[in-house]
Coordinates of C-alpha atoms and ligand atoms in Angstrom, one line a residue:
X251 CA 21.5 42.1 46.1
X252 CA 19.0 44.1 48.0
X253 CA 17.7 47.5 46.6
X254 CA 18.9 50.7 48.5
X255 CA 16.6 53.6 48.9
X256 CA 17.6 56.3 46.6
X257 CA 19.0 59.6 48.1
X258 CA 19.5 61.3 44.9
X259 CA 18.9 60.5 41.1
X260 CA 19.5 62.8 38.1
X261 CA 20.4 62.6 34.5
X262 CA 24.1 63.8 34.1
X263 CA 26.7 63.6 31.6
X264 CA 29.6 61.1 31.9
X265 CA 32.2 61.1 29.2
X266 CA 29.7 62.6 26.8
X267 CA 26.9 60.1 27.3
X268 CA 23.8 61.0 29.2
X269 CA 23.5 58.7 32.2
X270 CA 20.9 58.1 34.9
X271 CA 23.0 58.6 38.1
X272 CA 22.0 57.3 41.4
X273 CA 23.1 57.6 44.9
X274 CA 21.9 55.5 47.6
X275 CA 23.5 55.1 51.1
X276 CA 25.7 52.4 49.8
X277 CA 26.3 52.9 46.2
X278 CA 27.0 55.5 43.5
X279 CA 25.9 54.2 40.1
X280 CA 25.5 55.6 36.7
X281 CA 23.9 53.9 33.5
X282 CA 23.7 55.1 29.9
X283 CA 20.3 56.4 28.9
X284 CA 19.7 54.5 25.8
X285 CA 17.7 56.6 23.4
X286 CA 15.2 54.4 21.3
X287 CA 16.0 56.6 18.2
X288 CA 19.8 56.0 18.9
X289 CA 20.5 59.6 19.0
X290 CA 23.4 60.6 21.3
X291 CA 22.1 64.1 22.5
X292 CA 24.6 64.6 25.0
X293 CA 27.6 63.5 22.8
X294 CA 26.5 66.4 20.3
X295 CA 26.8 68.8 23.1
X296 CA 29.7 67.7 25.0
X297 CA 31.9 65.9 23.0
X298 CA 33.5 62.5 22.1
X299 CA 32.2 59.3 23.6
X300 CA 34.4 57.8 26.3
X301 CA 32.5 55.2 28.4
X302 CA 29.8 52.9 27.8
X303 CA 27.5 50.6 30.1
X304 CA 26.6 50.5 33.7
X305 CA 29.1 51.5 36.6
X306 CA 28.7 51.2 40.2
X307 CA 31.0 52.3 43.2
X308 CA 30.4 51.2 46.8
X309 CA 30.3 54.6 48.7
X310 CA 32.7 53.1 51.1
X311 CA 35.4 52.7 48.3
X312 CA 35.0 56.5 47.0
X313 CA 38.2 58.3 48.1
X314 CA 37.2 61.7 47.4
X315 CA 34.7 64.0 45.6
X316 CA 35.5 67.7 44.3
X317 CA 33.8 70.3 42.2
X318 CA 35.7 70.1 38.9
X319 CA 37.6 73.3 37.7
X320 CA 39.0 73.1 34.3
X321 CA 41.4 75.6 33.6
X322 CA 43.3 76.9 30.6
X323 CA 45.4 79.8 29.7
X324 CA 43.8 83.0 28.3
X325 CA 45.3 84.2 25.1
X326 CA 44.8 87.8 26.3
X327 CA 46.4 87.9 29.8
X328 CA 48.7 85.2 29.8
X329 CA 47.2 84.0 32.9
X330 CA 45.4 80.7 33.7
X331 CA 41.7 81.4 34.5
X332 CA 38.6 79.2 34.6
X333 CA 36.8 78.6 31.0
X334 CA 33.6 76.7 30.5
X335 CA 34.5 73.1 29.0
X336 CA 31.6 72.5 26.6
X337 CA 32.1 73.9 22.9
X338 CA 28.7 75.6 22.9
X339 CA 30.1 78.2 25.5
X340 CA 27.3 77.6 28.1
X341 CA 28.3 77.5 31.9
X342 CA 29.9 73.9 32.7
X343 CA 29.2 72.4 36.1
X344 CA 30.8 69.2 37.0
X345 CA 32.2 67.4 39.8
X346 CA 34.8 64.4 40.0
X347 CA 34.5 61.4 41.9
X348 CA 37.8 59.3 42.6
X349 CA 37.2 55.7 43.8
X350 CA 39.1 52.5 44.2
X351 CA 39.4 50.4 41.4
X352 CA 40.4 46.8 41.3
X353 CA 43.1 45.4 38.9
X354 CA 45.2 42.3 38.7
X355 CA 46.7 40.2 41.6
X356 CA 44.9 42.2 44.5
X357 CA 46.1 45.9 43.3
X358 CA 44.1 48.7 43.7
X359 CA 44.1 52.0 41.9
X360 CA 42.6 55.5 42.2
X361 CA 40.3 56.1 39.4
X362 CA 38.2 59.0 38.5
X363 CA 35.0 59.9 36.8
X364 CA 33.7 63.5 36.1
X365 CA 30.1 64.0 36.2
X366 CA 28.6 67.0 34.3
X367 CA 25.6 68.8 35.5
X368 CA 23.1 71.2 33.5
X369 CA 23.3 73.8 36.5
X370 CA 25.4 74.7 39.4
X371 CA 22.5 74.2 42.0
X372 CA 22.3 70.5 40.9
X373 CA 25.9 70.0 41.0
X374 CA 26.4 71.4 44.6
X375 CA 23.4 69.1 45.5
X376 CA 25.4 66.2 44.3
X377 CA 28.7 67.4 45.9
X378 CA 27.0 67.8 49.1
X379 CA 25.0 64.6 49.1
X380 CA 28.2 62.5 48.3
X381 CA 30.1 64.3 51.1
X382 CA 27.4 63.7 53.6
X383 CA 27.7 60.0 52.6
X384 CA 31.4 59.9 53.1
X385 CA 31.1 61.8 56.3
X386 CA 29.2 58.8 57.9
X387 CA 32.2 56.7 57.2
X388 CA 33.7 57.2 60.8
X389 CA 35.9 54.2 60.4
X390 CA 38.2 56.3 58.1
X391 CA 41.3 57.9 59.6
X392 CA 41.7 61.7 59.5
X393 CA 44.9 62.1 61.1
X394 CA 48.0 59.8 60.6
X395 CA 51.3 59.7 62.2
X396 CA 53.9 58.4 59.5
X397 CA 57.3 56.8 60.0
X398 CA 59.6 56.5 57.0
X399 CA 62.7 54.1 57.0
X400 CA 64.8 55.8 54.1
X401 CA 67.1 52.9 54.3
X402 CA 64.7 50.0 54.1
X403 CA 65.0 47.7 51.0
X404 CA 66.1 49.4 48.0
X405 CA 66.2 52.8 50.0
X406 CA 63.3 53.9 48.1
X407 CA 61.0 54.6 51.1
X408 CA 60.9 58.4 51.1
X409 CA 60.3 58.8 47.4
X410 CA 57.8 56.2 47.4
X411 CA 55.9 57.9 50.0
X412 CA 56.4 61.4 48.6
X413 CA 55.3 60.5 45.1
X414 CA 52.8 57.8 45.4
X415 CA 51.2 58.1 48.9
X416 CA 51.1 61.6 50.1
X417 CA 49.1 62.5 46.9
X418 CA 46.6 60.0 47.9
X419 CA 46.4 61.0 51.6
X420 CA 45.9 64.6 50.4
X421 CA 43.2 64.0 48.1
X422 CA 41.3 61.9 50.7
X423 CA 42.0 65.0 53.1
X424 CA 43.8 63.0 55.5
X425 CA 46.5 65.3 57.5
X426 CA 49.8 63.6 58.5
X427 CA 52.8 64.0 60.9
X428 CA 55.8 62.8 58.9
X429 CA 58.8 61.4 60.6
X430 CA 62.1 60.1 58.6
X431 CA 63.9 58.0 61.1
X432 CA 67.5 58.6 61.8
X433 CA 68.6 55.4 63.4
X434 CA 67.3 51.9 64.0
X435 CA 64.8 51.9 66.9
X436 CA 63.8 55.7 66.4
X437 CA 60.1 54.9 65.4
X438 CA 59.9 52.5 68.3
X439 CA 61.0 54.5 71.1
X440 CA 59.1 57.6 69.8
X441 CA 56.0 55.8 69.9
X442 CA 56.9 54.0 73.3
X443 CA 57.5 57.1 75.0
X444 CA 57.1 60.3 73.3
X445 CA 54.4 60.5 70.6
X446 CA 51.1 62.0 71.5
X447 CA 48.9 59.2 70.3
X448 CA 45.5 60.9 71.3
X449 CA 46.0 63.3 68.2
X450 CA 46.0 60.3 65.6
X451 CA 43.8 58.0 64.1
X452 CA 46.5 55.5 63.0
X453 CA 50.2 54.9 62.7
X454 CA 51.8 54.2 59.2
X455 CA 55.1 52.9 58.6
X456 CA 57.0 53.0 55.2
X457 CA 59.4 50.4 55.0
X458 CA 59.8 46.6 55.4
X459 CA 59.1 44.0 58.0
X460 CA 61.6 45.4 60.4
X461 CA 60.2 48.8 60.4
X462 CA 56.6 47.3 61.0
X463 CA 58.1 45.3 64.0
X464 CA 59.4 48.8 65.3
X465 CA 56.1 50.2 65.1
X466 CA 54.3 47.2 66.6
X467 CA 56.8 46.9 69.4
X468 CA 56.3 50.7 70.1
X469 CA 52.6 50.4 70.1
X470 CA 52.2 47.3 72.1
X471 CA 54.6 48.3 74.8
X472 CA 53.0 51.7 75.0
X473 CA 49.5 50.4 75.4
X474 CA 50.8 47.8 78.1
X475 CA 52.6 50.7 79.8
X476 CA 49.7 53.0 79.8
X477 CA 47.3 50.3 81.4
X478 CA 49.7 48.8 84.0
X479 CA 50.3 45.5 82.3
X480 CA 53.7 44.0 82.9
X481 CA 54.8 42.5 79.3
X482 CA 57.8 40.6 81.1
X483 CA 55.5 38.4 82.6
X484 CA 54.6 35.5 80.0
X485 CA 51.3 34.7 81.5
X486 CA 49.9 38.3 81.3
X487 CA 46.9 38.9 79.5
X488 CA 47.8 41.8 76.8
X489 CA 45.5 44.9 76.2
X490 CA 44.9 45.3 72.5
X491 CA 46.2 48.2 70.8
X492 CA 43.5 50.9 70.0
X493 CA 45.3 52.6 67.1
X494 CA 45.5 50.6 63.8
X495 CA 48.9 50.4 61.8
X496 CA 49.2 51.1 58.1
X497 CA 52.0 49.3 56.1
X498 CA 53.3 51.1 52.9
X499 CA 55.6 48.6 51.6
X500 CA 59.2 49.6 51.1
X501 CA 61.4 46.6 52.3
X502 CA 63.1 43.6 51.1
X503 CA 60.5 40.9 52.1
X504 CA 57.4 42.7 52.8
X505 CA 55.9 39.7 54.1
X506 CA 53.4 41.2 56.6
X507 CA 52.1 43.7 54.0
X508 CA 51.6 40.7 51.2
X509 CA 50.2 38.3 53.5
X510 CA 47.4 41.0 54.8
X511 CA 46.7 42.7 51.5
X512 CA 47.8 40.0 48.7
X513 CA 50.4 42.3 47.1
X514 CA 53.1 44.6 48.0
X515 CA 52.0 47.8 46.3
X516 CA 52.4 51.0 48.1
X517 CA 49.2 52.6 46.1
X518 CA 47.2 49.6 47.1
X519 CA 48.1 49.8 50.8
X520 CA 47.5 53.5 50.7
X521 CA 44.0 53.1 49.4
X522 CA 43.2 50.5 52.1
X523 CA 44.3 53.2 54.8
X524 CA 42.2 55.6 53.1
X525 CA 39.1 53.6 53.2
X526 CA 39.6 52.6 56.9
X527 CA 40.2 49.1 56.4
X528 CA 40.5 47.1 59.7
X529 CA 42.3 43.7 59.9
X530 CA 43.0 42.2 63.4
X531 CA 46.3 40.2 63.7
X532 CA 47.5 37.4 66.1
X533 CA 50.8 38.6 67.8
X534 CA 53.3 36.0 69.4
X535 CA 55.1 37.1 72.6
X536 CA 58.4 35.6 73.1
X537 CA 59.9 35.2 76.5
X538 CA 63.0 33.4 78.2
X539 CA 61.8 32.4 81.6
X540 CA 60.5 35.6 82.8
X541 CA 62.3 38.2 80.6
X542 CA 60.3 39.6 77.6
X543 CA 62.4 39.2 74.5
X544 CA 60.2 40.2 71.5
X545 CA 57.0 40.1 69.7
X546 CA 56.5 38.4 66.3
X547 CA 53.7 38.3 63.7
X548 CA 55.0 36.5 60.9
X549 CA 58.0 34.2 61.3
X550 CA 59.8 32.6 64.3
X551 CA 62.6 30.4 62.6
X552 CA 65.2 28.6 64.2
X553 CA 68.1 26.5 62.2
X554 CA 67.5 27.3 58.6
X555 CA 65.7 30.7 58.7
X556 CA 67.9 32.0 61.7
X557 CA 71.1 31.0 59.9
X558 CA 70.0 32.7 56.6
X559 CA 69.3 36.0 58.6
X560 CA 72.2 35.8 60.4
X561 CA 74.4 35.7 57.4
X562 CA 72.6 38.1 55.4
X563 CA 72.6 40.9 58.1
X564 CA 76.4 41.0 56.9
X565 CA 75.2 41.5 53.4
X566 CA 72.9 44.2 54.0
X567 CA 74.6 46.6 51.4
X568 CA 73.4 43.8 48.8
X569 CA 69.6 44.9 49.5
X570 CA 66.9 42.4 48.9
X571 CA 69.3 40.0 47.2
X572 CA 70.9 39.1 50.2
X573 CA 68.5 36.8 51.4
X574 CA 69.1 34.7 48.0
X575 CA 72.9 34.6 48.5
X576 CA 72.6 33.6 52.1
X577 CA 69.8 31.3 51.5
X578 CA 71.7 29.1 49.2
X579 CA 74.8 29.4 51.4
X580 CA 73.1 28.2 54.4
X581 CA 71.1 25.6 52.4
X582 CA 74.8 24.1 51.5
X583 CA 75.9 24.3 54.9
X584 CA 73.2 21.9 55.7
X585 CA 73.4 22.4 59.6
X586 CA 71.0 20.5 62.0
X587 CA 70.2 21.3 65.4
X588 CA 69.1 19.1 68.3
X589 CA 66.6 19.9 71.0
X590 CA 63.1 19.6 72.7
X591 CA 59.8 21.2 71.6
X592 CA 56.8 21.3 73.7
X593 CA 53.6 22.8 72.6
X594 CA 49.9 23.3 73.6
X595 CA 47.9 22.3 70.6
X596 CA 45.0 24.4 69.4
X597 CA 41.3 23.8 69.6
X598 CA 40.2 21.9 66.6
X599 CA 37.7 24.4 65.8
X600 CA 40.3 26.6 64.1
X601 CA 41.3 23.6 61.5
X602 CA 44.5 22.4 60.8
X603 CA 47.7 23.6 58.8
X604 CA 46.7 20.9 56.2
X605 CA 43.1 21.6 55.7
X606 CA 43.9 23.8 52.5
X607 CA 41.4 26.3 54.1
X608 CA 42.9 29.8 53.3
X609 CA 42.6 32.8 55.4
X610 CA 40.6 35.3 53.2
X611 CA 38.7 38.6 53.6
X612 CA 36.1 37.9 56.3
X613 CA 37.5 34.7 57.2
X614 CA 35.0 32.6 59.3
X615 CA 37.6 31.0 61.4
X616 CA 39.2 34.3 62.4
X617 CA 35.7 35.9 63.1
X618 CA 34.7 33.4 65.8
X619 CA 35.2 35.0 69.1
X620 CA 38.2 33.2 71.2
X621 CA 35.7 31.5 73.6
X622 CA 33.4 30.2 70.8
X623 CA 36.3 28.6 68.7
X624 CA 35.7 25.2 70.2
X625 CA 32.1 25.3 69.0
X626 CA 33.1 23.8 65.7
X627 CA 34.6 20.5 65.3
X628 CA 36.8 19.6 62.0
X629 CA 37.0 15.9 61.3
X630 CA 40.6 15.4 60.9
X631 CA 41.7 17.8 63.7
X632 CA 43.5 16.6 66.9
X633 CA 40.9 15.3 69.2
X634 CA 40.0 18.3 71.4
X635 CA 38.8 16.2 74.3
X636 CA 42.0 14.2 74.4
X637 CA 44.8 16.9 73.8
X638 CA 43.4 20.4 75.1
X639 CA 45.7 21.8 77.5
X640 CA 47.9 18.7 77.4
X641 CA 51.6 19.9 76.3
X642 CA 52.9 17.5 73.6
X643 CA 56.9 16.9 73.7
X644 CA 59.0 16.1 70.7
X645 CA 62.6 15.8 70.7
X646 CA 65.0 15.4 67.9
X647 CA 67.5 16.8 65.2
X648 CA 66.1 19.6 63.2
X649 CA 66.9 21.6 60.0
X650 CA 64.4 24.1 60.8
X651 CA 62.0 24.8 63.4
X652 CA 59.5 27.3 62.1
X653 CA 56.3 29.0 63.9
X654 CA 54.1 30.7 61.3
X655 CA 51.5 33.1 62.9
X656 CA 50.1 34.0 59.5
X657 CA 50.7 32.4 56.0
X658 CA 54.0 34.6 55.4
X659 CA 53.2 34.9 51.9
X660 CA 55.7 37.1 50.0
X661 CA 56.8 37.6 46.6
X662 CA 59.5 34.8 47.1
X663 CA 56.9 32.4 48.1
X664 CA 53.5 33.5 47.3
X665 CA 51.4 31.0 49.1
X666 CA 53.8 31.2 52.4
X667 CA 55.4 29.1 55.0
X668 CA 52.2 27.7 56.0
X669 CA 49.6 28.6 53.4
X670 CA 46.7 27.6 55.6
X671 CA 47.8 29.7 58.7
X672 CA 45.2 32.3 59.7
X673 CA 45.8 36.0 60.5
X674 CA 43.5 36.4 63.6
X675 CA 42.6 32.8 64.9
X676 CA 44.8 32.9 67.9
X677 CA 47.2 30.3 66.9
X678 CA 50.4 29.9 65.0
X679 CA 51.5 26.9 62.8
X680 CA 54.6 24.9 64.1
X681 CA 56.6 23.3 61.4
X682 CA 59.5 20.8 62.2
X683 CA 61.7 19.9 59.6
X684 CA 63.8 17.0 60.7
X685 CA 67.3 16.1 59.5
X686 CA 67.2 14.7 56.0
X687 CA 69.3 14.7 53.0
X688 CA 70.1 17.8 51.2
X689 CA 68.3 16.8 48.1
X690 CA 65.0 16.0 50.3
X691 CA 65.3 19.5 52.0
X692 CA 65.7 21.1 48.8
X693 CA 62.5 19.5 47.5
X694 CA 60.7 20.7 50.6
X695 CA 62.2 24.4 50.2
X696 CA 61.4 24.6 46.3
X697 CA 57.6 23.5 47.3
X698 CA 57.3 26.8 48.7
X699 CA 57.5 28.4 45.5
X700 CA 55.2 26.1 43.5
X701 CA 51.8 24.4 44.0
X702 CA 52.9 21.2 45.7
X703 CA 52.4 20.7 49.4
X704 CA 55.6 21.4 51.2
X705 CA 54.3 19.5 54.3
X706 CA 53.9 16.3 52.2
X707 CA 57.3 14.8 53.3
X708 CA 58.0 12.0 56.1
X709 CA 60.5 14.3 57.6
X710 CA 58.1 17.5 58.0
X711 CA 55.5 17.5 60.9
X712 CA 53.2 20.6 61.2
X713 CA 51.1 21.6 64.3
X714 CA 48.6 24.3 64.9
X715 CA 49.5 25.5 68.5
X716 CA 48.4 28.2 71.0
X717 CA 51.7 28.0 72.9
X718 CA 55.1 26.4 72.2
X719 CA 58.5 26.2 74.0
X720 CA 62.0 25.2 72.7
X721 CA 65.1 24.2 74.4
X722 CA 68.2 23.5 72.5
X723 CA 70.0 20.6 73.6
X724 CA 73.1 22.5 74.8
X725 CA 70.5 24.4 77.1
X726 CA 68.7 21.5 78.3
X727 CA 69.1 21.1 82.3
X728 CA 70.8 18.1 84.0
X729 CA 67.8 16.3 84.7
X730 CA 66.3 16.9 81.2
X731 CA 69.6 15.4 79.8
X732 CA 69.8 12.6 82.3
X733 CA 66.3 11.7 81.0
X734 CA 67.2 11.6 77.5
X735 CA 70.6 9.7 78.0
X736 CA 68.9 7.0 80.3
X737 CA 66.8 6.4 76.9
X738 CA 70.0 5.6 75.0
X739 CA 72.8 3.0 75.2
X740 CA 75.4 3.3 77.9
X741 CA 78.1 3.9 75.1
X742 CA 76.2 6.9 73.9
X743 CA 75.8 8.1 77.4
X744 CA 79.4 8.2 77.9
X745 CA 80.2 9.8 74.5
X746 CA 77.2 12.4 75.5
X747 CA 79.1 12.9 78.9
X748 CA 82.5 13.9 77.1
X749 CA 80.6 16.3 74.7
X750 CA 79.0 18.2 77.7
X751 CA 82.3 18.6 79.4
X752 CA 84.0 19.6 76.1
X753 CA 81.9 22.1 74.5
X754 CA 84.7 23.4 72.2
X755 CA 85.5 19.8 70.5
X756 CA 84.3 19.0 67.1
X757 CA 81.4 17.0 68.2
X758 CA 80.0 19.7 70.5
X759 CA 76.5 20.5 69.6
X760 CA 76.3 23.6 67.3
X761 CA 73.4 26.2 67.9
X762 CA 71.5 28.7 65.8
X763 CA 69.6 31.7 66.6
X764 CA 65.9 32.7 66.2
X765 CA 64.8 34.8 63.1
X766 CA 61.9 36.7 64.6
X767 CA 60.2 38.6 61.7
X768 CA 63.4 39.4 60.3
X769 CA 65.4 40.4 63.6
X770 CA 67.9 38.2 65.0
X771 CA 67.3 36.9 68.6
X772 CA 70.5 35.3 69.8
X773 CA 68.5 33.5 72.5
X774 CA 68.2 29.7 72.1
X775 CA 65.6 28.5 74.8
X776 CA 62.3 30.2 74.5
X777 CA 58.7 30.2 75.4
X778 CA 56.1 31.7 72.8
X779 CA 52.5 32.3 73.2
X780 CA 49.8 33.6 70.7
X781 CA 47.9 36.7 71.7
X782 CA 44.4 36.6 69.4
X783 CA 43.9 39.9 67.7
X784 CA 46.4 42.0 69.8
X785 CA 46.8 44.3 67.1
X786 CA 45.0 46.0 64.0
X787 CA 46.1 46.8 60.7
X788 CA 44.6 49.1 57.6
X789 CA 43.9 46.0 55.8
X790 CA 41.1 43.5 54.9
X791 CA 42.9 40.4 54.5
X792 CA 43.4 38.8 50.8
X793 CA 40.0 39.3 49.1
X794 CA 38.8 36.5 47.0
X795 CA 38.9 37.2 43.2
X796 CA 35.2 36.6 42.9
X797 CA 34.5 39.6 44.9
X798 CA 35.1 41.8 42.2
X799 CA 34.6 39.3 39.3
X800 CA 31.1 39.0 40.2
X801 CA 28.8 40.7 37.7
X802 CA 26.0 41.1 40.4
X803 CA 28.6 43.4 42.4
X804 CA 29.0 45.5 39.3
X805 CA 25.3 46.2 38.6
X806 CA 24.3 46.5 42.4
X807 CA 21.3 48.6 43.2
X808 CA 20.7 50.2 39.8
Ligands
ATP1193 N1 67.1 55.7 59.8 C1 67.5 54.4 60.1 N2 68.7 53.9 59.8 C2 69.3 52.8 60.0 N3 68.3 51.7 60.2 C3 67.1 52.0 60.3 C4 66.5 53.3 60.2 N4 65.2 53.4 60.4 C5 64.9 52.1 60.6 N5 66.0 51.2 60.6 C6 66.0 49.6 60.8 O1 66.3 49.2 59.5 C7 66.0 47.8 59.6 C8 65.4 47.4 58.2 O2 64.3 48.1 57.9 P1 63.2 47.7 57.1 O3 62.4 46.4 57.6 O4 62.3 48.7 56.7 O5 63.8 47.1 55.4 P2 64.5 45.6 55.1 O6 65.0 44.8 56.1 O7 65.1 45.6 53.9 O8 63.1 44.7 54.7 P3 62.3 43.6 55.4 O9 62.2 43.7 56.8 O10 61.0 43.2 54.8 O11 63.2 42.4 54.9 C9 64.9 47.8 60.7 O12 65.3 46.8 61.5 C10 64.6 49.0 61.3 O13 64.9 49.1 62.7
6CM1194 C1 67.8 27.2 48.3 C2 66.9 28.3 48.0 C3 65.9 28.0 48.6 C4 64.5 29.1 48.4 C5 63.5 28.7 49.2 C6 62.3 29.8 49.3 C7 61.8 29.7 50.4 C8 61.0 31.0 50.9 C9 60.1 31.1 52.0 C10 60.1 32.6 52.3 C11 59.3 32.6 53.7 C12 59.6 34.0 54.3 C13 59.0 34.3 55.6 C14 59.2 35.7 56.1 C15 60.1 36.1 57.0 C16 60.0 37.4 57.1 O1 59.5 37.8 58.6 C17 61.6 38.0 57.3 C18 61.6 39.4 57.6 O2 61.3 40.1 56.5 N1 62.4 37.7 56.2 C19 63.3 36.7 56.1 O3 63.9 36.3 57.2 C20 63.9 36.3 54.7 C21 63.7 35.1 54.5 C22 64.4 34.5 53.2 C23 64.5 33.1 53.2 C24 65.2 32.7 51.6
CA1195 CA1 47.4 33.1 63.6

């Protein structure tokens, strides 16, 4: 790692040990001074030893710095007053640095270190130097608009925000305007029409995927409206949103938070907001003809996941457990649906859903500008020259039709619906689960929860797509049906005719609805298009463990 020029270097005391402390434009580091005679001079003066070895904190992961004031009650006046900390009674000057510490499973915590200085002048010099470095991090938000859904998940949104998040924002000197929602779509409508967005550096939602969806809809609609773009036109190029969105997870699935951060932990998410992370995200627009229906960033699911959602909405009072009950019930009902899917395959440059390349922080595929994505060729991908811009059509009977614009990893399925889907590559993975036995479908579902490949079944197909359309059989036009019927026998033709004329009879085709990021979309026939990097989150994608297990990272620039 390249050595950074030092801005400041002093011998200060940390936990009673004398340390060489260095500040560069990238790192704050401290390392114990080892005396050849092994005398711990600082310990004799300041107290017991606490820490050993070397420490290095990237400046971009410092949350805050403050002069330390250690108070205790005075015996004479019964009031709290500042006292010198060291037993020798000499003046104590110290500053405390709060910084990000990584713990297990992608969780971040706010750690603190107090550095004691021999005099006040040096202490102020350090505080000022670190503050100056923090001020250069202009990517960090200063003012946020926060929406809290008090009824999401286990109804703990308000408490989570007040107890775990607000203290972190306040320590990082972030000011907030907080709105506790009073009804569904309150946040969406406020963002769409009322909020003075110029005042803010970002919008934060406290809740689950449904609450995130409200914020996203509000921001995208507002941005299009302000730019004169008509979102009801399926072919419009949408304008990316300027404000980043932060998600403090307090919902039932928290899939969007989990798949972009690696865990659903409110403190971790708050810290990603404070350091000003930025993760672009693809958004699917969903239309029916030229009517705009919804946006989706995680799951668009017809059949199984549509039915689970429909059933679970009636059980909202159960909280997150509703999905387990409805999941089992829907699995047992084993309904299949007939229809036609057409899709436009993605460029081979973005890989394939089965290439086992996972989207991680700084993902190379997502960093390619859209136009350059065709530069790279992946050997086993669909041949671009043959299939680019050619719609492919698949007809059949399906238990589930799922489109995943991101992995959809969540606590229920830590690798997600499509483990190799990318957050910001401009594509979605289209997963078709054809009619099969209950046992086979169960095997497929259970593979979402273990290491086995859920696509490795003869009844499952998966494609990386830029656009797709679905028409359930009952909505197919006469010409489409005639075409299909011409393919079958004359007796089948006769039977189908009867069914079309008697929709209520027992052999009439059943229909499902779409699960659009956890919201029900009753329309069967839809057209979907992926908009590359339409929004940005306060996140950085899931970090490789090696980022913080690499010893050179910890010993950087010392
Ligand atoms: N004050 C409110 N009263 C009732 N409903 C609300 C309120 N504020 C928001 N909502 C709605 O509550 C629904 C569910 O919220 P949320 O997504 O936060 O939790 P969840 O459904 O339990 O979690 P997940 O979406 O992760 O499964 C959202 O669709 C949102 O529109
Ligand atoms: C018979 C038991 C089978 C168990 C199978 C487990 C498979 C788990 C796959 C999980 C995929 C989650 C996809 C995320 C969807 C979210 O946008 C959405 C809104 O929060 N959540 C659901 O629809 C909630 C969906 C919950 C599905 C169970
Ligand atoms: Ca994607």
